[in-house]
mmCIF file of N, CA and C in Angstrom:
data_model
loop_
_atom_site.group_PDB
_atom_site.id
_atom_site.type_symbol
_atom_site.label_atom_id
_atom_site.label_comp_id
_atom_site.label_asym_id
_atom_site.label_seq_id
_atom_site.Cartn_x
_atom_site.Cartn_y
_atom_site.Cartn_z
ATOM 1 N N MET A 1048 2.454 -5.974 -8.487
ATOM 2 C CA MET A 1048 2.116 -5.677 -7.413
ATOM 3 C C MET A 1048 2.365 -6.938 -6.622
ATOM 4 N N THR A 1049 3.599 -7.053 -5.448
ATOM 5 C CA THR A 1049 3.068 -8.524 -4.825
ATOM 6 C C THR A 1049 2.391 -7.936 -2.710
ATOM 7 N N GLU A 1050 1.895 -8.964 -3.400
ATOM 8 C CA GLU A 1050 0.930 -8.829 -2.137
ATOM 9 C C GLU A 1050 0.487 -10.620 -1.074
ATOM 10 N N VAL A 1051 0.665 -10.001 -0.130
ATOM 11 C CA VAL A 1051 0.401 -11.409 0.696
ATOM 12 C C VAL A 1051 -1.231 -11.470 1.155
ATOM 13 N N LYS A 1052 -1.919 -12.868 0.715
ATOM 14 C CA LYS A 1052 -3.255 -12.855 1.297
ATOM 15 C C LYS A 1052 -3.367 -14.459 2.378
ATOM 16 N N VAL A 1053 -4.152 -13.041 3.582
ATOM 17 C CA VAL A 1053 -3.733 -14.225 4.404
ATOM 18 C C VAL A 1053 -5.683 -14.082 5.260
ATOM 19 N N ALA A 1054 -6.226 -15.249 5.409
ATOM 20 C CA ALA A 1054 -7.046 -15.056 5.993
ATOM 21 C C ALA A 1054 -8.157 -14.360 5.317
ATOM 22 N N GLY A 1055 -7.871 -14.600 3.556
ATOM 23 C CA GLY A 1055 -9.010 -14.183 2.463
ATOM 24 C C GLY A 1055 -8.397 -12.792 2.133
ATOM 25 N N HIS A 1056 -8.277 -11.541 3.418
ATOM 26 C CA HIS A 1056 -6.599 -10.666 3.182
ATOM 27 C C HIS A 1056 -6.292 -10.317 2.332
ATOM 28 N N LEU A 1057 -5.667 -9.813 1.311
ATOM 29 C CA LEU A 1057 -4.513 -8.832 0.958
ATOM 30 C C LEU A 1057 -3.486 -7.913 1.523
ATOM 31 N N TYR A 1058 -2.538 -7.842 1.882
ATOM 32 C CA TYR A 1058 -1.637 -7.239 2.146
ATOM 33 C C TYR A 1058 -0.668 -6.739 1.401
ATOM 34 N N PRO A 1059 -0.031 -5.371 0.754
ATOM 35 C CA PRO A 1059 0.932 -5.439 -0.091
ATOM 36 C C PRO A 1059 2.589 -6.039 0.884
ATOM 37 N N ALA A 1060 2.846 -6.171 0.308
ATOM 38 C CA ALA A 1060 4.041 -7.053 0.504
ATOM 39 C C ALA A 1060 5.445 -7.355 0.357
ATOM 40 N N THR A 1061 6.940 -7.015 -0.095
ATOM 41 C CA THR A 1061 7.540 -7.877 0.220
ATOM 42 C C THR A 1061 8.114 -8.748 0.447
ATOM 43 N N ILE A 1062 8.620 -10.466 -0.964
ATOM 44 C CA ILE A 1062 9.083 -11.308 -0.365
ATOM 45 C C ILE A 1062 10.203 -11.350 -0.148
ATOM 46 N N ALA A 1063 10.787 -12.175 0.256
ATOM 47 C CA ALA A 1063 12.446 -12.818 0.264
ATOM 48 C C ALA A 1063 12.636 -14.040 1.079
ATOM 49 N N GLY A 1064 13.495 -15.154 -0.538
ATOM 50 C CA GLY A 1064 13.569 -16.241 -0.239
ATOM 51 C C GLY A 1064 14.371 -17.240 -0.090
ATOM 52 N N LYS A 1065 14.605 -17.797 1.445
ATOM 53 C CA LYS A 1065 16.342 -18.778 0.708
ATOM 54 C C LYS A 1065 16.008 -20.099 1.270
ATOM 55 N N VAL A 1066 16.248 -20.696 0.118
ATOM 56 C CA VAL A 1066 16.175 -22.256 0.109
ATOM 57 C C VAL A 1066 17.247 -23.078 1.665
ATOM 58 N N SER A 1067 18.192 -22.489 1.755
ATOM 59 C CA SER A 1067 18.973 -22.872 2.818
ATOM 60 C C SER A 1067 18.903 -21.590 4.267
ATOM 61 N N ASP A 1068 18.378 -21.431 4.563
ATOM 62 C CA ASP A 1068 18.406 -20.264 5.958
ATOM 63 C C ASP A 1068 19.456 -20.847 7.572
ATOM 64 N N ARG A 1069 21.057 -20.208 6.448
ATOM 65 C CA ARG A 1069 21.668 -20.463 7.859
ATOM 66 C C ARG A 1069 21.466 -20.041 9.400
ATOM 67 N N GLU A 1070 20.756 -18.747 9.418
ATOM 68 C CA GLU A 1070 20.788 -18.774 10.868
ATOM 69 C C GLU A 1070 19.014 -19.515 10.997
ATOM 70 N N TRP A 1071 18.077 -20.067 10.803
ATOM 71 C CA TRP A 1071 17.207 -20.893 10.898
ATOM 72 C C TRP A 1071 17.387 -22.760 11.209
ATOM 73 N N GLY A 1072 18.601 -23.167 10.802
ATOM 74 C CA GLY A 1072 18.869 -24.111 11.105
ATOM 75 C C GLY A 1072 19.235 -24.950 10.070
ATOM 76 N N GLY A 1073 19.308 -24.429 8.517
ATOM 77 C CA GLY A 1073 19.262 -24.215 7.092
ATOM 78 C C GLY A 1073 17.515 -24.938 6.253
ATOM 79 N N ARG A 1074 16.794 -24.623 7.268
ATOM 80 C CA ARG A 1074 15.369 -25.003 6.854
ATOM 81 C C ARG A 1074 15.030 -24.436 5.134
ATOM 82 N N GLU A 1075 14.020 -24.057 4.509
ATOM 83 C CA GLU A 1075 13.670 -23.310 3.836
ATOM 84 C C GLU A 1075 12.703 -22.108 3.934
ATOM 85 N N SER A 1076 12.851 -20.147 3.638
ATOM 86 C CA SER A 1076 12.529 -20.244 5.037
ATOM 87 C C SER A 1076 12.376 -18.576 4.171
ATOM 88 N N LYS A 1077 10.973 -17.871 3.711
ATOM 89 C CA LYS A 1077 10.356 -16.998 3.051
ATOM 90 C C LYS A 1077 10.956 -15.001 4.522
ATOM 91 N N SER A 1078 10.682 -14.820 4.190
ATOM 92 C CA SER A 1078 10.696 -13.385 4.168
ATOM 93 C C SER A 1078 9.837 -12.374 4.189
ATOM 94 N N ILE A 1079 8.455 -12.123 5.022
ATOM 95 C CA ILE A 1079 7.588 -11.097 4.635
ATOM 96 C C ILE A 1079 7.672 -9.968 5.013
ATOM 97 N N THR A 1080 7.679 -8.619 4.344
ATOM 98 C CA THR A 1080 8.104 -7.545 5.007
ATOM 99 C C THR A 1080 6.828 -6.625 4.554
ATOM 100 N N MET A 1081 6.040 -6.120 5.477
ATOM 101 C CA MET A 1081 4.675 -5.449 5.428
ATOM 102 C C MET A 1081 5.354 -4.504 6.121
ATOM 103 N N VAL A 1082 3.897 -3.378 5.397
ATOM 104 C CA VAL A 1082 4.313 -2.017 6.366
ATOM 105 C C VAL A 1082 3.125 -1.893 7.454
ATOM 106 N N GLU A 1083 2.429 -2.869 7.703
ATOM 107 C CA GLU A 1083 1.391 -2.985 8.419
ATOM 108 C C GLU A 1083 2.486 -3.072 9.652
ATOM 109 N N ASP A 1084 1.698 -2.428 11.355
ATOM 110 C CA ASP A 1084 2.251 -2.811 12.277
ATOM 111 C C ASP A 1084 2.707 -3.916 13.264
ATOM 112 N N TYR A 1085 3.599 -4.307 14.467
ATOM 113 C CA TYR A 1085 3.929 -5.645 14.439
ATOM 114 C C TYR A 1085 2.673 -6.628 14.870
ATOM 115 N N ALA A 1086 2.003 -5.585 16.185
ATOM 116 C CA ALA A 1086 0.161 -6.364 16.832
ATOM 117 C C ALA A 1086 0.039 -6.740 15.503
ATOM 118 N N THR A 1087 -0.144 -6.125 14.237
ATOM 119 C CA THR A 1087 -1.076 -6.859 13.044
ATOM 120 C C THR A 1087 -0.168 -8.031 12.223
ATOM 121 N N VAL A 1088 1.106 -7.946 12.554
ATOM 122 C CA VAL A 1088 1.717 -8.870 11.507
ATOM 123 C C VAL A 1088 1.916 -10.188 12.764
ATOM 124 N N GLU A 1089 2.027 -10.005 14.230
ATOM 125 C CA GLU A 1089 1.524 -11.076 14.951
ATOM 126 C C GLU A 1089 0.203 -11.308 15.014
ATOM 127 N N GLY A 1090 -0.416 -10.821 14.643
ATOM 128 C CA GLY A 1090 -1.673 -11.208 14.779
ATOM 129 C C GLY A 1090 -2.701 -12.365 13.502
ATOM 130 N N LEU A 1091 -1.456 -12.119 12.001
ATOM 131 C CA LEU A 1091 -2.445 -12.677 10.865
ATOM 132 C C LEU A 1091 -1.266 -14.030 10.926
ATOM 133 N N PHE A 1092 0.061 -14.013 11.654
ATOM 134 C CA PHE A 1092 1.205 -14.902 11.324
ATOM 135 C C PHE A 1092 1.156 -15.932 12.424
ATOM 136 N N HIS A 1093 1.268 -17.084 11.989
ATOM 137 C CA HIS A 1093 1.296 -18.006 13.317
ATOM 138 C C HIS A 1093 1.933 -19.780 12.769
ATOM 139 N N ASP A 1094 2.256 -20.541 13.392
ATOM 140 C CA ASP A 1094 3.152 -21.736 13.507
ATOM 141 C C ASP A 1094 1.703 -21.736 12.643
ATOM 142 N N GLY A 1095 1.022 -22.469 11.266
ATOM 143 C CA GLY A 1095 0.071 -23.857 11.164
ATOM 144 C C GLY A 1095 -0.723 -23.141 9.971
ATOM 145 N N VAL A 1096 -0.764 -21.259 9.863
ATOM 146 C CA VAL A 1096 -1.142 -20.446 9.203
ATOM 147 C C VAL A 1096 -1.532 -21.175 7.789
ATOM 148 N N ALA A 1097 -2.092 -20.515 6.689
ATOM 149 C CA ALA A 1097 -2.563 -20.870 5.165
ATOM 150 C C ALA A 1097 -2.043 -19.518 5.367
ATOM 151 N N TRP A 1098 -0.880 -19.597 3.753
ATOM 152 C CA TRP A 1098 -1.073 -18.458 2.993
ATOM 153 C C TRP A 1098 -0.133 -18.453 1.828
ATOM 154 N N SER A 1099 -0.753 -17.300 1.329
ATOM 155 C CA SER A 1099 0.037 -16.887 -0.168
ATOM 156 C C SER A 1099 0.972 -15.516 -1.067
ATOM 157 N N ILE A 1100 1.414 -16.148 -1.293
ATOM 158 C CA ILE A 1100 1.306 -14.626 -2.505
ATOM 159 C C ILE A 1100 0.902 -14.430 -3.694
ATOM 160 N N VAL A 1101 0.793 -13.450 -3.859
ATOM 161 C CA VAL A 1101 -0.593 -12.878 -4.902
ATOM 162 C C VAL A 1101 0.053 -11.638 -5.633
ATOM 163 N N GLU A 1102 0.438 -12.021 -7.221
ATOM 164 C CA GLU A 1102 1.090 -11.492 -8.225
ATOM 165 C C GLU A 1102 0.112 -10.913 -8.759
ATOM 166 N N THR A 1103 0.727 -9.113 -8.660
ATOM 167 C CA THR A 1103 -0.195 -8.537 -9.738
ATOM 168 C C THR A 1103 0.172 -8.154 -11.185
ATOM 169 N N SER A 1104 0.227 -8.469 -11.947
ATOM 170 C CA SER A 1104 0.785 -7.823 -12.929
ATOM 171 C C SER A 1104 -0.490 -6.839 -14.784
ATOM 172 N N SER A 1105 0.701 -6.246 -15.474
ATOM 173 C CA SER A 1105 -0.055 -5.878 -16.780
ATOM 174 C C SER A 1105 0.179 -6.093 -17.557
ATOM 175 N N VAL A 1106 -0.160 -6.990 -18.750
ATOM 176 C CA VAL A 1106 0.190 -7.531 -20.147
ATOM 177 C C VAL A 1106 -0.855 -7.308 -21.067
ATOM 178 N N PRO A 1107 -0.045 -6.727 -22.212
ATOM 179 C CA PRO A 1107 -0.643 -6.465 -23.715
ATOM 180 C C PRO A 1107 -1.449 -7.566 -23.935
ATOM 181 N N VAL A 1108 -2.753 -7.077 -24.343
ATOM 182 C CA VAL A 1108 -3.903 -8.021 -25.282
ATOM 183 C C VAL A 1108 -3.721 -7.819 -26.406
ATOM 184 N N PHE A 1109 -3.795 -9.118 -27.423
ATOM 185 C CA PHE A 1109 -4.114 -8.971 -28.597
ATOM 186 C C PHE A 1109 -5.139 -9.876 -29.672
ATOM 187 N N ASP A 1110 -5.299 -9.732 -30.528
ATOM 188 C CA ASP A 1110 -6.481 -9.930 -31.012
ATOM 189 C C ASP A 1110 -5.952 -11.204 -31.426
ATOM 190 N N GLU A 1111 -6.792 -12.059 -31.824
ATOM 191 C CA GLU A 1111 -6.635 -13.535 -32.700
ATOM 192 C C GLU A 1111 -5.583 -14.166 -33.742
ATOM 193 N N SER A 1112 -5.509 -12.540 -34.174
ATOM 194 C CA SER A 1112 -4.401 -13.176 -35.350
ATOM 195 C C SER A 1112 -2.423 -12.744 -34.749
ATOM 196 N N GLY A 1113 -2.822 -12.368 -33.650
ATOM 197 C CA GLY A 1113 -1.513 -11.977 -32.986
ATOM 198 C C GLY A 1113 -1.387 -10.739 -32.826
ATOM 199 N N ASN A 1114 -2.059 -9.446 -32.928
ATOM 200 C CA ASN A 1114 -1.661 -8.037 -33.068
ATOM 201 C C ASN A 1114 -2.372 -7.497 -32.055
ATOM 202 N N ALA A 1115 -1.709 -6.590 -31.727
ATOM 203 C CA ALA A 1115 -1.936 -5.398 -30.522
ATOM 204 C C ALA A 1115 -2.763 -5.013 -30.555
ATOM 205 N N VAL A 1116 -4.241 -5.358 -29.411
ATOM 206 C CA VAL A 1116 -4.637 -4.706 -28.959
ATOM 207 C C VAL A 1116 -4.707 -3.054 -29.200
ATOM 208 N N LEU A 1117 -5.661 -2.042 -29.576
ATOM 209 C CA LEU A 1117 -5.837 -0.930 -29.245
ATOM 210 C C LEU A 1117 -6.347 0.304 -28.152
ATOM 211 N N ASP A 1118 -6.254 1.223 -26.861
ATOM 212 C CA ASP A 1118 -7.488 1.206 -26.117
ATOM 213 C C ASP A 1118 -7.995 2.534 -27.202
ATOM 214 N N GLU A 1119 -8.883 3.454 -26.933
ATOM 215 C CA GLU A 1119 -9.500 4.199 -27.442
ATOM 216 C C GLU A 1119 -8.202 5.703 -27.571
ATOM 217 N N SER A 1120 -7.214 5.238 -27.381
ATOM 218 C CA SER A 1120 -6.832 6.803 -27.519
ATOM 219 C C SER A 1120 -5.685 6.501 -28.306
ATOM 220 N N GLY A 1121 -5.808 5.042 -29.356
ATOM 221 C CA GLY A 1121 -4.629 4.417 -29.759
ATOM 222 C C GLY A 1121 -3.227 3.565 -29.357
ATOM 223 N N GLU A 1122 -3.177 3.818 -28.046
ATOM 224 C CA GLU A 1122 -1.906 3.236 -27.161
ATOM 225 C C GLU A 1122 -2.293 1.592 -26.766
ATOM 226 N N PRO A 1123 -1.691 1.049 -27.090
ATOM 227 C CA PRO A 1123 -1.568 -0.875 -27.149
ATOM 228 C C PRO A 1123 -2.724 -0.784 -25.630
ATOM 229 N N ALA A 1124 -3.791 -1.991 -25.523
ATOM 230 C CA ALA A 1124 -3.616 -1.815 -24.387
ATOM 231 C C ALA A 1124 -3.793 -2.904 -23.756
ATOM 232 N N PHE A 1125 -3.588 -3.475 -22.261
ATOM 233 C CA PHE A 1125 -3.247 -3.828 -21.125
ATOM 234 C C PHE A 1125 -4.340 -4.481 -20.508
ATOM 235 N N ARG A 1126 -4.228 -5.376 -19.609
ATOM 236 C CA ARG A 1126 -5.500 -6.443 -19.089
ATOM 237 C C ARG A 1126 -4.680 -6.562 -17.627
ATOM 238 N N LYS A 1127 -5.257 -6.678 -16.796
ATOM 239 C CA LYS A 1127 -4.249 -6.990 -15.428
ATOM 240 C C LYS A 1127 -4.655 -8.227 -15.721
ATOM 241 N N VAL A 1128 -3.507 -9.158 -14.912
ATOM 242 C CA VAL A 1128 -3.308 -10.348 -14.635
ATOM 243 C C VAL A 1128 -2.914 -10.913 -13.350
ATOM 244 N N THR A 1129 -3.930 -12.082 -12.847
ATOM 245 C CA THR A 1129 -3.597 -12.062 -11.301
ATOM 246 C C THR A 1129 -3.077 -13.637 -11.437
ATOM 247 N N ALA A 1130 -1.997 -13.761 -10.238
ATOM 248 C CA ALA A 1130 -1.669 -15.112 -10.115
ATOM 249 C C ALA A 1130 -1.313 -15.145 -8.884
ATOM 250 N N GLU A 1131 -1.619 -16.230 -7.981
ATOM 251 C CA GLU A 1131 -1.547 -16.629 -6.199
ATOM 252 C C GLU A 1131 -0.615 -17.915 -6.171
ATOM 253 N N TYR A 1132 0.516 -18.282 -5.077
ATOM 254 C CA TYR A 1132 0.972 -18.379 -5.694
ATOM 255 C C TYR A 1132 1.184 -19.495 -3.232
ATOM 256 N N ASP A 1133 -0.011 -19.972 -3.025
ATOM 257 C CA ASP A 1133 0.376 -21.160 -2.287
ATOM 258 C C ASP A 1133 1.348 -21.777 -1.841
ATOM 259 N N ASN A 1134 1.814 -20.467 -0.306
ATOM 260 C CA ASN A 1134 3.587 -20.689 0.217
ATOM 261 C C ASN A 1134 2.415 -21.091 1.622
ATOM 262 N N SER A 1135 1.957 -22.295 2.357
ATOM 263 C CA SER A 1135 1.566 -22.560 2.984
ATOM 264 C C SER A 1135 2.033 -23.701 3.825
ATOM 265 N N GLN A 1136 3.160 -24.792 2.682
ATOM 266 C CA GLN A 1136 4.662 -25.266 3.148
ATOM 267 C C GLN A 1136 5.160 -24.910 4.824
ATOM 268 N N PHE A 1137 5.132 -22.986 4.539
ATOM 269 C CA PHE A 1137 6.424 -22.171 5.073
ATOM 270 C C PHE A 1137 5.530 -21.816 5.545
ATOM 271 N N SER A 1138 5.110 -23.301 6.786
ATOM 272 C CA SER A 1138 4.427 -23.295 8.371
ATOM 273 C C SER A 1138 4.889 -22.725 9.505
ATOM 274 N N MET A 1139 6.043 -22.771 9.456
ATOM 275 C CA MET A 1139 6.163 -21.913 11.180
ATOM 276 C C MET A 1139 6.895 -20.335 10.880
ATOM 277 N N ILE A 1140 6.097 -20.222 11.972
ATOM 278 C CA ILE A 1140 6.795 -18.691 12.694
ATOM 279 C C ILE A 1140 7.683 -18.374 12.877
ATOM 280 N N GLY A 1141 9.454 -17.815 12.393
ATOM 281 C CA GLY A 1141 9.929 -17.065 13.155
ATOM 282 C C GLY A 1141 9.880 -15.669 13.223
ATOM 283 N N ASP A 1142 10.921 -14.801 13.598
ATOM 284 C CA ASP A 1142 10.947 -13.748 14.302
ATOM 285 C C ASP A 1142 9.892 -12.924 13.667
ATOM 286 N N ILE A 1143 9.785 -11.322 14.402
ATOM 287 C CA ILE A 1143 9.236 -10.827 13.668
ATOM 288 C C ILE A 1143 10.107 -9.551 13.850
ATOM 289 N N THR A 1144 10.244 -8.491 13.093
ATOM 290 C CA THR A 1144 11.347 -7.508 13.130
ATOM 291 C C THR A 1144 10.749 -6.785 13.205
ATOM 292 N N VAL A 1145 11.077 -5.457 13.475
ATOM 293 C CA VAL A 1145 9.867 -4.375 13.608
ATOM 294 C C VAL A 1145 11.343 -3.298 12.982
ATOM 295 N N HIS A 1146 11.042 -2.123 11.441
ATOM 296 C CA HIS A 1146 12.359 -1.254 11.183
ATOM 297 C C HIS A 1146 11.780 -0.394 11.963
ATOM 298 N N GLN A 1147 12.914 0.609 11.969
ATOM 299 C CA GLN A 1147 12.952 2.108 12.019
ATOM 300 C C GLN A 1147 11.466 2.765 11.325
ATOM 301 N N ASP A 1148 11.490 1.792 10.034
ATOM 302 C CA ASP A 1148 10.654 2.977 9.414
ATOM 303 C C ASP A 1148 9.123 2.606 9.843
ATOM 304 N N GLY A 1149 8.620 1.456 10.686
ATOM 305 C CA GLY A 1149 7.478 1.770 10.928
ATOM 306 C C GLY A 1149 6.948 -0.247 10.762
ATOM 307 N N SER A 1150 7.965 -0.449 9.160
ATOM 308 C CA SER A 1150 7.516 -1.575 9.205
ATOM 309 C C SER A 1150 7.748 -2.981 9.527
ATOM 310 N N CYS A 1151 7.519 -4.187 9.353
ATOM 311 C CA CYS A 1151 7.378 -5.640 9.876
ATOM 312 C C CYS A 1151 8.065 -6.423 8.858
ATOM 313 N N THR A 1152 8.902 -6.964 9.632
ATOM 314 C CA THR A 1152 9.188 -8.529 9.115
ATOM 315 C C THR A 1152 9.339 -9.430 9.648
ATOM 316 N N VAL A 1153 8.183 -10.504 9.340
ATOM 317 C CA VAL A 1153 8.189 -12.098 9.516
ATOM 318 C C VAL A 1153 9.115 -12.859 8.800
ATOM 319 N N LYS A 1154 9.407 -13.846 9.667
ATOM 320 C CA LYS A 1154 10.126 -15.331 9.026
ATOM 321 C C LYS A 1154 9.247 -15.975 9.034
ATOM 322 N N MET A 1155 8.607 -16.746 8.037
ATOM 323 C CA MET A 1155 8.407 -17.949 8.046
ATOM 324 C C MET A 1155 9.292 -19.214 7.235
ATOM 325 N N GLY A 1156 8.971 -20.162 7.836
ATOM 326 C CA GLY A 1156 9.816 -21.297 7.422
ATOM 327 C C GLY A 1156 8.994 -22.890 7.018
ATOM 328 N N LYS A 1157 9.375 -23.142 6.460
ATOM 329 C CA LYS A 1157 9.776 -25.134 6.220
ATOM 330 C C LYS A 1157 9.832 -25.626 6.698
ATOM 331 N N GLU A 1158 9.321 -27.280 7.694
ATOM 332 C CA GLU A 1158 9.898 -27.715 7.914
ATOM 333 C C GLU A 1158 10.883 -28.781 7.813
ATOM 334 N N THR A 1159 12.577 -28.898 8.339
ATOM 335 C CA THR A 1159 13.437 -29.106 8.140
ATOM 336 C C THR A 1159 13.135 -30.468 7.392
ATOM 337 N N ASP A 1160 13.538 -32.041 7.514
ATOM 338 C CA ASP A 1160 14.265 -33.544 7.058
ATOM 339 C C ASP A 1160 13.542 -34.081 8.525
ATOM 340 N N VAL A 1161 14.471 -33.629 9.179
ATOM 341 C CA VAL A 1161 14.421 -34.530 10.160
ATOM 342 C C VAL A 1161 13.245 -33.878 11.290
ATOM 343 N N GLU A 1162 12.943 -32.843 11.071
ATOM 344 C CA GLU A 1162 11.393 -32.566 12.235
ATOM 345 C C GLU A 1162 10.045 -33.413 11.677
ATOM 346 N N LYS A 1163 10.638 -33.014 10.213
ATOM 347 C CA LYS A 1163 9.485 -34.073 9.335
ATOM 348 C C LYS A 1163 9.349 -35.267 9.606
ATOM 349 N N LEU A 1164 11.177 -35.976 10.094
ATOM 350 C CA LEU A 1164 11.519 -37.766 10.333
ATOM 351 C C LEU A 1164 10.172 -37.858 11.846
ATOM 352 N N LEU A 1165 10.952 -36.458 12.465
ATOM 353 C CA LEU A 1165 10.193 -36.390 13.714
ATOM 354 C C LEU A 1165 8.648 -36.910 14.815
ATOM 355 N N VAL A 1166 8.643 -36.336 13.665
ATOM 356 C CA VAL A 1166 6.935 -36.743 13.280
ATOM 357 C C VAL A 1166 5.915 -37.603 13.565
ATOM 358 N N LEU A 1167 6.809 -38.778 12.345
ATOM 359 C CA LEU A 1167 6.422 -39.590 11.658
ATOM 360 C C LEU A 1167 7.378 -40.499 12.903
ATOM 361 N N LEU A 1168 7.997 -40.266 13.652
ATOM 362 C CA LEU A 1168 8.102 -41.607 14.015
ATOM 363 C C LEU A 1168 7.967 -41.099 15.804
ATOM 364 N N TYR A 1169 7.410 -40.204 16.087
ATOM 365 C CA TYR A 1169 6.422 -39.561 17.051
ATOM 366 C C TYR A 1169 5.357 -39.044 17.640
ATOM 367 N N GLY A 1170 5.232 -38.689 16.489
ATOM 368 C CA GLY A 1170 3.512 -37.869 15.901
ATOM 369 C C GLY A 1170 3.295 -36.536 16.462
ATOM 370 N N GLY A 1171 2.497 -35.882 16.350
ATOM 371 C CA GLY A 1171 2.454 -34.968 17.475
ATOM 372 C C GLY A 1171 3.400 -33.357 17.468
ATOM 373 N N ASP A 1172 3.636 -33.305 18.457
ATOM 374 C CA ASP A 1172 4.521 -31.380 18.454
ATOM 375 C C ASP A 1172 5.856 -32.107 18.346
ATOM 376 N N LYS A 1173 7.164 -31.176 17.877
ATOM 377 C CA LYS A 1173 8.461 -32.380 17.704
ATOM 378 C C LYS A 1173 8.723 -31.367 18.550
#
């Protein structure tokens, strides 16, 4: 299961990334599709927001000898493993798209090298 974590809350999501988003000045971007409505997505995501991708999966359990552990019914036992990946570097909000099924996709992007240089040279906003 894939979720996004924003402000300490988890939301089911599908995430797709682009290393060079031609539709957005060549910046690296991630598109986050959620079942939440527009108002909720707009409230969650903004420039500078800290967010992460949380992946939860089931993995088989093994004993010290490397043998599969079985559950009460004799089937292989599984445990949930959760990994969290900070994506706060994708801190610029792009378009929010509302789909016909009611889901929304928000695009979050990284600063380009030119934008980083401008901040270093002039400080503050680009």
